[in-house]
PDB file of C-alpha atoms in Angstrom:
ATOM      1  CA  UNK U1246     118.672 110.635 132.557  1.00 54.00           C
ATOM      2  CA  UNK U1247     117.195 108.653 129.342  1.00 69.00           C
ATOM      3  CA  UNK U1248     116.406 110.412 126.148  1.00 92.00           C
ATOM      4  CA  UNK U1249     114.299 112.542 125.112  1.00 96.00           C
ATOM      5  CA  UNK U1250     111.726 113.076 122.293  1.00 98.00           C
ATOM      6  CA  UNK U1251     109.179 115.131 120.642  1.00 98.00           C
ATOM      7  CA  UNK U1252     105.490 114.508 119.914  1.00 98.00           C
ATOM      8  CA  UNK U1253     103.864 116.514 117.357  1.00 98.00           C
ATOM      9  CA  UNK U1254      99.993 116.198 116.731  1.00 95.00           C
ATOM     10  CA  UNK U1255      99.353 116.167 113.200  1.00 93.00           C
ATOM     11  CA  UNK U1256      96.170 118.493 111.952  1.00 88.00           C
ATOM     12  CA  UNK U1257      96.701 122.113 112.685  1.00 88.00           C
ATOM     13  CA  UNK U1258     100.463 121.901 114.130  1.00 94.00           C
ATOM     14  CA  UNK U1259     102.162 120.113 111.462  1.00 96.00           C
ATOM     15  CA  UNK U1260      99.642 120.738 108.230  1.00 93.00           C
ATOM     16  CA  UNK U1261      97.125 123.679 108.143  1.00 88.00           C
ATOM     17  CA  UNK U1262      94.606 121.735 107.504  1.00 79.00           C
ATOM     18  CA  UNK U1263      93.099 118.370 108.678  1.00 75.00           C
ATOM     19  CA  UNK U1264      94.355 115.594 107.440  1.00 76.00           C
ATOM     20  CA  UNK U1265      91.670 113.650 106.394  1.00 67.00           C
ATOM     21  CA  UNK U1266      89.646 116.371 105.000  1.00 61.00           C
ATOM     22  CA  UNK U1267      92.839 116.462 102.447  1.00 69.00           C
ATOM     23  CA  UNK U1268      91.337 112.549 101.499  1.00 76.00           C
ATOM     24  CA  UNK U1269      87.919 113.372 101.439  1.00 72.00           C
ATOM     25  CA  UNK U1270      86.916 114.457  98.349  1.00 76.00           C
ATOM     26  CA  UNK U1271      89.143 110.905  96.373  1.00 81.00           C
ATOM     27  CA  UNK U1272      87.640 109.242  99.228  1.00 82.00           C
ATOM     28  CA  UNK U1273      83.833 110.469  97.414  1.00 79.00           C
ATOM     29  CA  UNK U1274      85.214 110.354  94.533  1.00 83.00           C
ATOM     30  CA  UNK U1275      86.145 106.599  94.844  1.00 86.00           C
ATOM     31  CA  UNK U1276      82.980 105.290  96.158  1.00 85.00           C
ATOM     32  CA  UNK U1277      83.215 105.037  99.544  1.00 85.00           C
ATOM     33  CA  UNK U1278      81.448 107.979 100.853  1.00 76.00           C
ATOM     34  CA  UNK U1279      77.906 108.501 100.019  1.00 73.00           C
ATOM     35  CA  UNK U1280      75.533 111.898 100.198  1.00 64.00           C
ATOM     36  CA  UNK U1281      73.939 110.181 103.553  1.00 70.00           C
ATOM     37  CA  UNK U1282      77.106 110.013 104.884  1.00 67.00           C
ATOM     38  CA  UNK U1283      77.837 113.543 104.279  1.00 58.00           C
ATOM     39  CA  UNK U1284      75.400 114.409 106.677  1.00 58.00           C
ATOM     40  CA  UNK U1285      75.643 112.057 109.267  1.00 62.00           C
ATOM     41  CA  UNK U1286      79.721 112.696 109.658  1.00 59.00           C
ATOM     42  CA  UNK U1287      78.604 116.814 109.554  1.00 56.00           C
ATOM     43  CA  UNK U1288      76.183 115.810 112.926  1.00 60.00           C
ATOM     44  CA  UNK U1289      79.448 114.047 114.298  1.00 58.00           C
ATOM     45  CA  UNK U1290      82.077 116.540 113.999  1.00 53.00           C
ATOM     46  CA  UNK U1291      79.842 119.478 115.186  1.00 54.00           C
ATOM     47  CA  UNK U1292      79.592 117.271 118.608  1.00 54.00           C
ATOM     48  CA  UNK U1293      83.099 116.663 118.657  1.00 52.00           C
ATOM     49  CA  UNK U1294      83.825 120.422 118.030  1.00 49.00           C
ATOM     50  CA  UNK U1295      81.164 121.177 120.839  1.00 49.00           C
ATOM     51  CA  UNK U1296      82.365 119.087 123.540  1.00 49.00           C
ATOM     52  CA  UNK U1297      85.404 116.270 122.157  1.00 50.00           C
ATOM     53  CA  UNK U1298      87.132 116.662 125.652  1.00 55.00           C
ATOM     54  CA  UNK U1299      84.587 114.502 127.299  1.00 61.00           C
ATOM     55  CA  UNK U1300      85.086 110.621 126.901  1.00 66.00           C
ATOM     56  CA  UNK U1301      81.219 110.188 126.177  1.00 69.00           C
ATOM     57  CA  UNK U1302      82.220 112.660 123.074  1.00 68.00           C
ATOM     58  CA  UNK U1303      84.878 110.923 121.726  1.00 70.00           C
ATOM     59  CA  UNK U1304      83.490 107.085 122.065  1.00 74.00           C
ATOM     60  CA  UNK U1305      80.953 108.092 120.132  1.00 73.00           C
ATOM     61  CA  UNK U1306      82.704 109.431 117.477  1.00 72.00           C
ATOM     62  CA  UNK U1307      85.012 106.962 117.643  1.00 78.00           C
ATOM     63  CA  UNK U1308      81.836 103.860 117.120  1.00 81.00           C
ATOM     64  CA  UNK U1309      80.765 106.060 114.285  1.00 77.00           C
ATOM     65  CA  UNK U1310      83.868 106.224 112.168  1.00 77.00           C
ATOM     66  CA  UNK U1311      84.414 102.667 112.622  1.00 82.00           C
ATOM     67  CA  UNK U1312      80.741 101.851 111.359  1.00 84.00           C
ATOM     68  CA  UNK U1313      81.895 104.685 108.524  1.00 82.00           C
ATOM     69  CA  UNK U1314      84.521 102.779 107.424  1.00 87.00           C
ATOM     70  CA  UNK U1315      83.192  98.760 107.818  1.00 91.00           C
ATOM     71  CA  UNK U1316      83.442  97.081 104.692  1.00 92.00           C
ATOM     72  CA  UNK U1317      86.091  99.424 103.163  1.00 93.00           C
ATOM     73  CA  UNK U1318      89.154  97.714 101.546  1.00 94.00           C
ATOM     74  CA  UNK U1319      92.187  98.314 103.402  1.00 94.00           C
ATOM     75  CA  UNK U1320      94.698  98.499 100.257  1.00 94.00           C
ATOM     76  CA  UNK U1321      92.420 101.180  98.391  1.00 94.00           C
ATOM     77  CA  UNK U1322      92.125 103.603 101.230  1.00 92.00           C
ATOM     78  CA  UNK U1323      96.241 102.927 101.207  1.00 94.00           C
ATOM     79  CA  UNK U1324      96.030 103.438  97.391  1.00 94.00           C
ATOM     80  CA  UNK U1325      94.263 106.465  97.456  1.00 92.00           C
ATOM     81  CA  UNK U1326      96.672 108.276 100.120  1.00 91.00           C
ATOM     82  CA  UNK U1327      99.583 107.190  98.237  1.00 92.00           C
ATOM     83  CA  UNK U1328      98.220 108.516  95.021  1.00 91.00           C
ATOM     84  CA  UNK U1329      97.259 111.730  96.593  1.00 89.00           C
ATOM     85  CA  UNK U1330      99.723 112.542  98.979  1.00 89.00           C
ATOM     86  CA  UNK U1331     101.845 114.740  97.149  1.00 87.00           C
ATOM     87  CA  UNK U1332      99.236 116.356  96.085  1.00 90.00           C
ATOM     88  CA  UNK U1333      97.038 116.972  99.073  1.00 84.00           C
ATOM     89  CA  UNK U1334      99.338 117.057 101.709  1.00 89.00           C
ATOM     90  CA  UNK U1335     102.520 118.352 100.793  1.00 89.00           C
ATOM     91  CA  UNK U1336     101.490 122.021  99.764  1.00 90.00           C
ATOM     92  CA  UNK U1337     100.034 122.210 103.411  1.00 91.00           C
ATOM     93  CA  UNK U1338     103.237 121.754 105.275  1.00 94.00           C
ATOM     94  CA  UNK U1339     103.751 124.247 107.940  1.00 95.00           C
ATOM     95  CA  UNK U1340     107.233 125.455 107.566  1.00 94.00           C
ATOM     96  CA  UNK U1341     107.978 126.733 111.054  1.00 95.00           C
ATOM     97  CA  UNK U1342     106.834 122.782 111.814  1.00 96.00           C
ATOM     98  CA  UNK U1343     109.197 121.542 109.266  1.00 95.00           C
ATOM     99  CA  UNK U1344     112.144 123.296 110.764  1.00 95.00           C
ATOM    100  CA  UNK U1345     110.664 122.705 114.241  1.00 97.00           C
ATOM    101  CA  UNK U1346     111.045 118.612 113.402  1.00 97.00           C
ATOM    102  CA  UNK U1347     114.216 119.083 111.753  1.00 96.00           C
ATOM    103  CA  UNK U1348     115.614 120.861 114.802  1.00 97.00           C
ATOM    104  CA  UNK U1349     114.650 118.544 117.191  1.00 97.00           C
ATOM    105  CA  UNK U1350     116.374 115.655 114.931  1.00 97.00           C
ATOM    106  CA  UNK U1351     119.242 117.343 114.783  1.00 96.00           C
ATOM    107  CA  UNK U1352     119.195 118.025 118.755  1.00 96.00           C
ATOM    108  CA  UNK U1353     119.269 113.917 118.515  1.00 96.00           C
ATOM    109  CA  UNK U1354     115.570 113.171 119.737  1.00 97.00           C
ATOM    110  CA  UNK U1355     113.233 111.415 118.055  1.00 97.00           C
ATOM    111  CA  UNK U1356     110.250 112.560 116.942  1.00 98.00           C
ATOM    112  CA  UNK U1357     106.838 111.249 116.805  1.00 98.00           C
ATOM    113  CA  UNK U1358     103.607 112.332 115.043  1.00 98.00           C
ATOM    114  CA  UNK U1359     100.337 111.547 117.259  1.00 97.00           C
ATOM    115  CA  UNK U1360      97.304 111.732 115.773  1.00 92.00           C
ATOM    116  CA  UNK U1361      93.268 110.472 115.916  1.00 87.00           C
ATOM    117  CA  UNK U1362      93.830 110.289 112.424  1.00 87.00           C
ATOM    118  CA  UNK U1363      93.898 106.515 110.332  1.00 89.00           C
ATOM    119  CA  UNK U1364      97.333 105.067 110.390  1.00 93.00           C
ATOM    120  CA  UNK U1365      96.940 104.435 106.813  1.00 92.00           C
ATOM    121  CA  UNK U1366      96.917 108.247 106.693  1.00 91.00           C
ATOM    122  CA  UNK U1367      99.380 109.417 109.456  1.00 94.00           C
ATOM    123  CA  UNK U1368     102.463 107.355 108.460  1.00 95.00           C
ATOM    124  CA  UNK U1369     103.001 108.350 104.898  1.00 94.00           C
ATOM    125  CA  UNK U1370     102.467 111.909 106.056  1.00 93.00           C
ATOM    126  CA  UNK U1371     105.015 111.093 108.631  1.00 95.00           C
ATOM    127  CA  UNK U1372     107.310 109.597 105.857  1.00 94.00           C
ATOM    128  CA  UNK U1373     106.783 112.498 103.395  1.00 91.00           C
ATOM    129  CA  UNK U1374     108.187 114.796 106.886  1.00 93.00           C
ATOM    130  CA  UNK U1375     111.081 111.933 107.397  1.00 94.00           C
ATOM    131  CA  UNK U1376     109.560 110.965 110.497  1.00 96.00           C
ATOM    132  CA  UNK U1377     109.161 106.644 110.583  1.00 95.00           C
ATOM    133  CA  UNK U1378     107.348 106.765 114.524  1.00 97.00           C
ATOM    134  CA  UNK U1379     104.089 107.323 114.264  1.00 98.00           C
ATOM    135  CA  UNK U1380     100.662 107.167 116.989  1.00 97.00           C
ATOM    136  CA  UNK U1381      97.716 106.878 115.311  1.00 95.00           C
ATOM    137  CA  UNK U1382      94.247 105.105 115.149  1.00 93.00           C
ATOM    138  CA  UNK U1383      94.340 101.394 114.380  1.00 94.00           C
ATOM    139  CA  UNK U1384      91.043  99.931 112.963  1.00 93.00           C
ATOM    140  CA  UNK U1385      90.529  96.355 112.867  1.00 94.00           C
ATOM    141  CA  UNK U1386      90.969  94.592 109.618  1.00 95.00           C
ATOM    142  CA  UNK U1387      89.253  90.935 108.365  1.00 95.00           C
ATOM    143  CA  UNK U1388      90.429  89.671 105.388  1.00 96.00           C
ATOM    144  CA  UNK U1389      91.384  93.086 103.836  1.00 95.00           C
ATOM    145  CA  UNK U1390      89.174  94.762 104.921  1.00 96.00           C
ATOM    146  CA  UNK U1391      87.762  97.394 107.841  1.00 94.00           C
ATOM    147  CA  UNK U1392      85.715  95.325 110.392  1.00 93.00           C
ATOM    148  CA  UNK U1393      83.691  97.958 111.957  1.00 91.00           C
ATOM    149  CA  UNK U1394      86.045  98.024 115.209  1.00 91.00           C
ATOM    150  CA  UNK U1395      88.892  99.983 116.332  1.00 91.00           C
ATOM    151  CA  UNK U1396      91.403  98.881 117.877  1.00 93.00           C
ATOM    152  CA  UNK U1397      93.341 101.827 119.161  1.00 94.00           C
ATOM    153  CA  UNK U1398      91.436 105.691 119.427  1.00 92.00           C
ATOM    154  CA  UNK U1399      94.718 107.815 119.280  1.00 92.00           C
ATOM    155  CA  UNK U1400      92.654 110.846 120.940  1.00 88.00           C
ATOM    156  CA  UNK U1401      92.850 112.254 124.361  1.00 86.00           C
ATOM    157  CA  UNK U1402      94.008 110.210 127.389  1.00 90.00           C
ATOM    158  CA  UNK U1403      95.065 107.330 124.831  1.00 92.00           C
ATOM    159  CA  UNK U1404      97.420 109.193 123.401  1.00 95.00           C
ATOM    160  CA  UNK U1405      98.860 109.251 126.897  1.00 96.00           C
ATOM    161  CA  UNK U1406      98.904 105.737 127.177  1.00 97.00           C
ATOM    162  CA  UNK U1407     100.132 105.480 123.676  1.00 98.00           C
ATOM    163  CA  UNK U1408     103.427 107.916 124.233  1.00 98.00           C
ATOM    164  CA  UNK U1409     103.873 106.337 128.005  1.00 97.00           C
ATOM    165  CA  UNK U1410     104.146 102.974 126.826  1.00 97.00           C
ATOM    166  CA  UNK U1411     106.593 104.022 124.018  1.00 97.00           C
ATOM    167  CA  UNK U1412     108.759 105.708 126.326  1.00 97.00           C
ATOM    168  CA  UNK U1413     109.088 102.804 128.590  1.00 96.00           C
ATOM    169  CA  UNK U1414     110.154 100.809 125.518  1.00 96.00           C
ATOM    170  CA  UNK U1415     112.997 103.222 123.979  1.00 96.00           C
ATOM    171  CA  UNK U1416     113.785 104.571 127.348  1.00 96.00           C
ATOM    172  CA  UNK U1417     112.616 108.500 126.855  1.00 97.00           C
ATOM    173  CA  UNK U1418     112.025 110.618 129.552  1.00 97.00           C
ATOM    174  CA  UNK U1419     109.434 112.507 129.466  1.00 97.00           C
ATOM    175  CA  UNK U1420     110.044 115.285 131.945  1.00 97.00           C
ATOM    176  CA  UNK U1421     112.762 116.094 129.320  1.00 97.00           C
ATOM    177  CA  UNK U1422     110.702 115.449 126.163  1.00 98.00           C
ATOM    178  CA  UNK U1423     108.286 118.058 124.302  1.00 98.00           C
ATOM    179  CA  UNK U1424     104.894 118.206 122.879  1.00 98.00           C
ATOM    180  CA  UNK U1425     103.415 120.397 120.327  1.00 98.00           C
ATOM    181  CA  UNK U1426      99.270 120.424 119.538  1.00 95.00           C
ATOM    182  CA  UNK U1427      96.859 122.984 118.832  1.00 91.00           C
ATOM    183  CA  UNK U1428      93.389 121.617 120.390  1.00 87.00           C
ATOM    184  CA  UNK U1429      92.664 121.709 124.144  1.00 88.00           C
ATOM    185  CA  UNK U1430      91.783 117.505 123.877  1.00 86.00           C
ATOM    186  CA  UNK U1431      95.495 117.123 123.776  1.00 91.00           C
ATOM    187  CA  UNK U1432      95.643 118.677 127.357  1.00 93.00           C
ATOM    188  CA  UNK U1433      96.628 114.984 128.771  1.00 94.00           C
ATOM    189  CA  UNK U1434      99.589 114.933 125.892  1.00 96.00           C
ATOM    190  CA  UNK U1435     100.768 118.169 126.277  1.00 97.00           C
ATOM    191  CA  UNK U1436     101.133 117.786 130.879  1.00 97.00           C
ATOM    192  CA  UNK U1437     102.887 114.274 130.554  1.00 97.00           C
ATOM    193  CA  UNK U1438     105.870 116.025 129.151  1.00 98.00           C
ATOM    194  CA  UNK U1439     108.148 118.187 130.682  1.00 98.00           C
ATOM    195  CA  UNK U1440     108.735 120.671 127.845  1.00 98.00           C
ATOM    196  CA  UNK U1441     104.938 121.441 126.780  1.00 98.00           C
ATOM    197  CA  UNK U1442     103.891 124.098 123.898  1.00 98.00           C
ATOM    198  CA  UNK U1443     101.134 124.883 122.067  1.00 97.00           C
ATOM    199  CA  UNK U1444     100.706 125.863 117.989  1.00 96.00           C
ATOM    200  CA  UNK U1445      97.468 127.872 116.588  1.00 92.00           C
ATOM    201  CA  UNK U1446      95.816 127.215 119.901  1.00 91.00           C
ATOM    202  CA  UNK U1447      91.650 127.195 119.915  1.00 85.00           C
ATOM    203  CA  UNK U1448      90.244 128.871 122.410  1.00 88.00           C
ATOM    204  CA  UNK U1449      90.350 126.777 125.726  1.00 89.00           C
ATOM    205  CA  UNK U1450      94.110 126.042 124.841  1.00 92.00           C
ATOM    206  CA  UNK U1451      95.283 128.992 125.032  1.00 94.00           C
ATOM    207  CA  UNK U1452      94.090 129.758 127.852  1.00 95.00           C
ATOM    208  CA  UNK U1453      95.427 126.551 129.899  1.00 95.00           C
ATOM    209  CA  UNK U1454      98.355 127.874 128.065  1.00 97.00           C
ATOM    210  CA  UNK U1455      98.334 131.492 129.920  1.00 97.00           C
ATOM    211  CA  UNK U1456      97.517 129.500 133.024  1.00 97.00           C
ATOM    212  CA  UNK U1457     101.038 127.138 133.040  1.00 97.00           C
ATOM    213  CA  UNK U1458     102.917 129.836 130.990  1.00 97.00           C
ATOM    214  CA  UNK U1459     103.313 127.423 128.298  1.00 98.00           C
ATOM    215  CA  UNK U1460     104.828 128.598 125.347  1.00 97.00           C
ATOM    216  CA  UNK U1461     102.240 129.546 122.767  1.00 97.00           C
ATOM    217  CA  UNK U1462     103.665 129.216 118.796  1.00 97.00           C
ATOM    218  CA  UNK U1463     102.039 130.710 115.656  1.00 95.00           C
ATOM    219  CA  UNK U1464     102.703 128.923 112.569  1.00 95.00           C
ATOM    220  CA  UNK U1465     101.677 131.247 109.606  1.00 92.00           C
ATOM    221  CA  UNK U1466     103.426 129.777 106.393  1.00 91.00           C
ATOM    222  CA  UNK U1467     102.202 126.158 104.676  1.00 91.00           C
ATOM    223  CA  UNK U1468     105.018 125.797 102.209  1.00 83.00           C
ATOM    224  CA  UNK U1469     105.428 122.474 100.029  1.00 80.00           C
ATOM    225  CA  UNK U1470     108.406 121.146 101.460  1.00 67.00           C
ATOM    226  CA  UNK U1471     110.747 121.178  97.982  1.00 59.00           C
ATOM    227  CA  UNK U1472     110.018 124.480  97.808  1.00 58.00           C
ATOM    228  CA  UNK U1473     111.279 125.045 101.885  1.00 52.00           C
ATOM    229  CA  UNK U1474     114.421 123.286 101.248  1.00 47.00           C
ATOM    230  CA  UNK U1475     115.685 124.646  98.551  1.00 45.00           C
ATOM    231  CA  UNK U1476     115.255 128.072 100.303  1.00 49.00           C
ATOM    232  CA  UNK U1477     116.990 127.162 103.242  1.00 47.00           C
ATOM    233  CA  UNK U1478     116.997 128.531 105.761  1.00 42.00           C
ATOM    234  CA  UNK U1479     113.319 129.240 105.749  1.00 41.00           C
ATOM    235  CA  UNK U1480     111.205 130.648 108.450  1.00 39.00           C
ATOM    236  CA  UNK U1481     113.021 130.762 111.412  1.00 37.00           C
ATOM    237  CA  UNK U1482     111.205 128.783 114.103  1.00 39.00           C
ATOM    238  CA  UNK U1483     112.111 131.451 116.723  1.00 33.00           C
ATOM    239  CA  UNK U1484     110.916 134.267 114.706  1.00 29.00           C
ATOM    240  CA  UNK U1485     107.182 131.844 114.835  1.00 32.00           C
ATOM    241  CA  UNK U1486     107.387 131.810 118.708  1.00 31.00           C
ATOM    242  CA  UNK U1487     104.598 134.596 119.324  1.00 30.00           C
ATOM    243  CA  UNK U1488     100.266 129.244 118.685  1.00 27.00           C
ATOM    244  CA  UNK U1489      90.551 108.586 109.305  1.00 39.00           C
ATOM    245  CA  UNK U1490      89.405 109.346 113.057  1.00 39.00           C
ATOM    246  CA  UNK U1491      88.001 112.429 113.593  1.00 35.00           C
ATOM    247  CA  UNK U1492      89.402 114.597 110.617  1.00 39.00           C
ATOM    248  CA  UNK U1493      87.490 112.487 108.235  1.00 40.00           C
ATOM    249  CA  UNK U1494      84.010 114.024 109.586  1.00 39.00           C
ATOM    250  CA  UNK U1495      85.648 117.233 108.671  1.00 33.00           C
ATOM    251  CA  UNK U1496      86.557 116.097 105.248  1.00 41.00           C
ATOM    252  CA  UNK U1497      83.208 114.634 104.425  1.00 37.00           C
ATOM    253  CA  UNK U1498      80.999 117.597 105.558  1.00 38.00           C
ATOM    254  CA  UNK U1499      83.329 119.847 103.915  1.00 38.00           C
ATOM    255  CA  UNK U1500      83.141 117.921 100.393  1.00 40.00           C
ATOM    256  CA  UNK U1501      79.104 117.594 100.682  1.00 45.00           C
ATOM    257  CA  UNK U1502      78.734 121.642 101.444  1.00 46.00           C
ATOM    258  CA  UNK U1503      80.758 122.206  98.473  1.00 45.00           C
ATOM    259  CA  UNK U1504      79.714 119.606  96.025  1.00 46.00           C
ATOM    260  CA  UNK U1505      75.749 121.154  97.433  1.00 48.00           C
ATOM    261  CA  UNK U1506      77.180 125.025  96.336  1.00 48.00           C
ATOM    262  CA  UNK U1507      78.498 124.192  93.585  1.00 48.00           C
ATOM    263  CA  UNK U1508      75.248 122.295  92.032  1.00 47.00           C
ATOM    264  CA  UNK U1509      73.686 124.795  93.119  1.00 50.00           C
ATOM    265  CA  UNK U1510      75.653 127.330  91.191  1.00 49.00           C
ATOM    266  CA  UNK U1511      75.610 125.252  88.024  1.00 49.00           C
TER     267      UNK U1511
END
C-alpha cells in the first residue's frame, strides 16, 4: 500500500468565498479590469453557473479568461496577491478546513489544494494554510507577460489528470486518499479517491452525495487563522460533520454591481 493524501478544492471548502473575487476589486483598482469587462465576465460566470459540468461550458470559459488576462504583467498580478493576501484572504479561512488540513498533516499525508483558480493566486493561499503542493491553472507567459493561452484548465476531468499524474510520481494511492469540494464539477475529483466528502455542497452535489452516502460537511465559521490558533483547539472538525480561472468572473461582476450601486447611491 503507498501513501495517501488529501485534495482540497479551494473556493467554498477552504475560504468562504471565491478566491479571485477576493482580487477583484485591486485587480480594478490597478488597471487591469475595465467597465466592459465587467460585463462580459458577468455573461461568463452566469454560463458557467448554468451548466460548468459540460466540457463545451468550461472551454469556453476557459478561452475567455485567457483573452481576459493577455497582455497582463505576470509580476503585478503576483504583486497585487502578495500585497493583499493578508488582507483578503486570511479573514475568510474556514476553520473546520484549517483543522481539517492540519489533521490530515498530522495523520502524515500530504495535502494538496486543487483549484481552476490562477496559480499566481492558489499557491500563496496554499502557503498562508502551510500547504507548498498546489493544482491550479497555468497560463502561458511571453516575456513577462500573459499570452492569451492556457496551459493547464485545473477544472473538472483535468483535475483528474492533474492528481493521477501526481500520485504516480510520489507514489499515493488513491483508493486510500481523500477529497473535499463543494461544487458538483468536481464529481471526477471527488470518485478517483477512495475516501470522498463533500463541504457546503450546491445543489446537484449533494445529491450525488445522498446517492454514494458520501459524507456531507458543513463548514460555518471563516476565522483569520491567528485568531484560530491562538484559540486552540477551535472548532472541532467532527462537531462540522453534519457540507484567476473561473472565480475571477465572479470577482469582476461582483466589483462592477457594486461600484454601479454605489454611484448610484452617491
Amino acid at each position: 500500500m503507498g501513501r495517501s493524501a488529501a485534495f482540497f478544492d479551494l473556493d467554498k471548502t477552504v475560504i468562504a468565498k471565491s478566491s479571485a473575487l477576493a482580487f477583484g476589486r485591486p485587480f480594478y483598482r490597478d488597471g487591469l479590469i475595465t467597465r466592459r469587462d465587467v460585463v462580459k465576465s458577468a455573461y461568463a460566470q452566469l454560463m458557467f453557473r448554468l451548466g460548468g459540468t459540460d466540457e463545451q461550458t468550461m472551454a469556453r470559459t476557459r478561452d475567455y479568461l485567457a483573452e481576459l488576462c493577455r497582455g497582463w504583467q505576470v509580476e503585478q498580478v503576483r504583486q497585487i496577491v502578495a500585497e493583499t493576501l493578508h488582507e483578503l484572504i486570511n479573514p475568510y479561512v474556514y476553520a473546520e478546513a484549517a483543522a481539517l488540513i492540519e489533521e490530515h498533516q498530522s495523520a502524515g499525508r500530504d495535502v494538496v489544494l486543487v483549484s481552476a483558480s490562477g496559480e499566481e493566486m492558489v499557491r500563496p493561499i496554499g502557503e498562508l494554510l502551510g500547504v507548498t503542493d498546489v493544482i491550479a491553472t497555468r497560463m502561458a507567459v511571453h516575456d513577462g507577460r500573459y499570452s492569451g493561452e492556457v496551459e493547464f484548465y485545473a477544472a473538472g476531468p483535468s483535475k483528474v489528470e492533474a492528481v493521477t499524474a501526481l500520485a504516480e510520481k510520489r507514489g499515493y494511492d488513491l483508493a486510500d486518499s481523500y477529497a473535499y469540494s463543494d461544487s458538483v464539477s468536481d464529481r471526477p475529483l471527488l470518485e478517483c479517491v477512495g475516501h470522498p466528502s463533500v463541504v457546503n455542497p450546491d445543489r446537484a452535489l449533494r445529491r450525488l452525495a445522498t446517492e454514494n452516502a458520501w459524507p456531507v460537511l458543513e463548514f460555518r465559521h471563516p476565522v483569520p487563522l491567528g485568531r484560530r490558533l491562538r484559540e486552540r483547539p477551535g472548532v472541532p472538525v467532527a462537531a462540522a460533520a453534519l457540507g484567476v480561472g473561473v472565480g475571477v468572473a465572479i470577482g469582476i461582476a461582483w466589483y462592477g454591481r457594486h461600484r454601479r450601486a454605489r454611484t448610484a447611491t452617491a
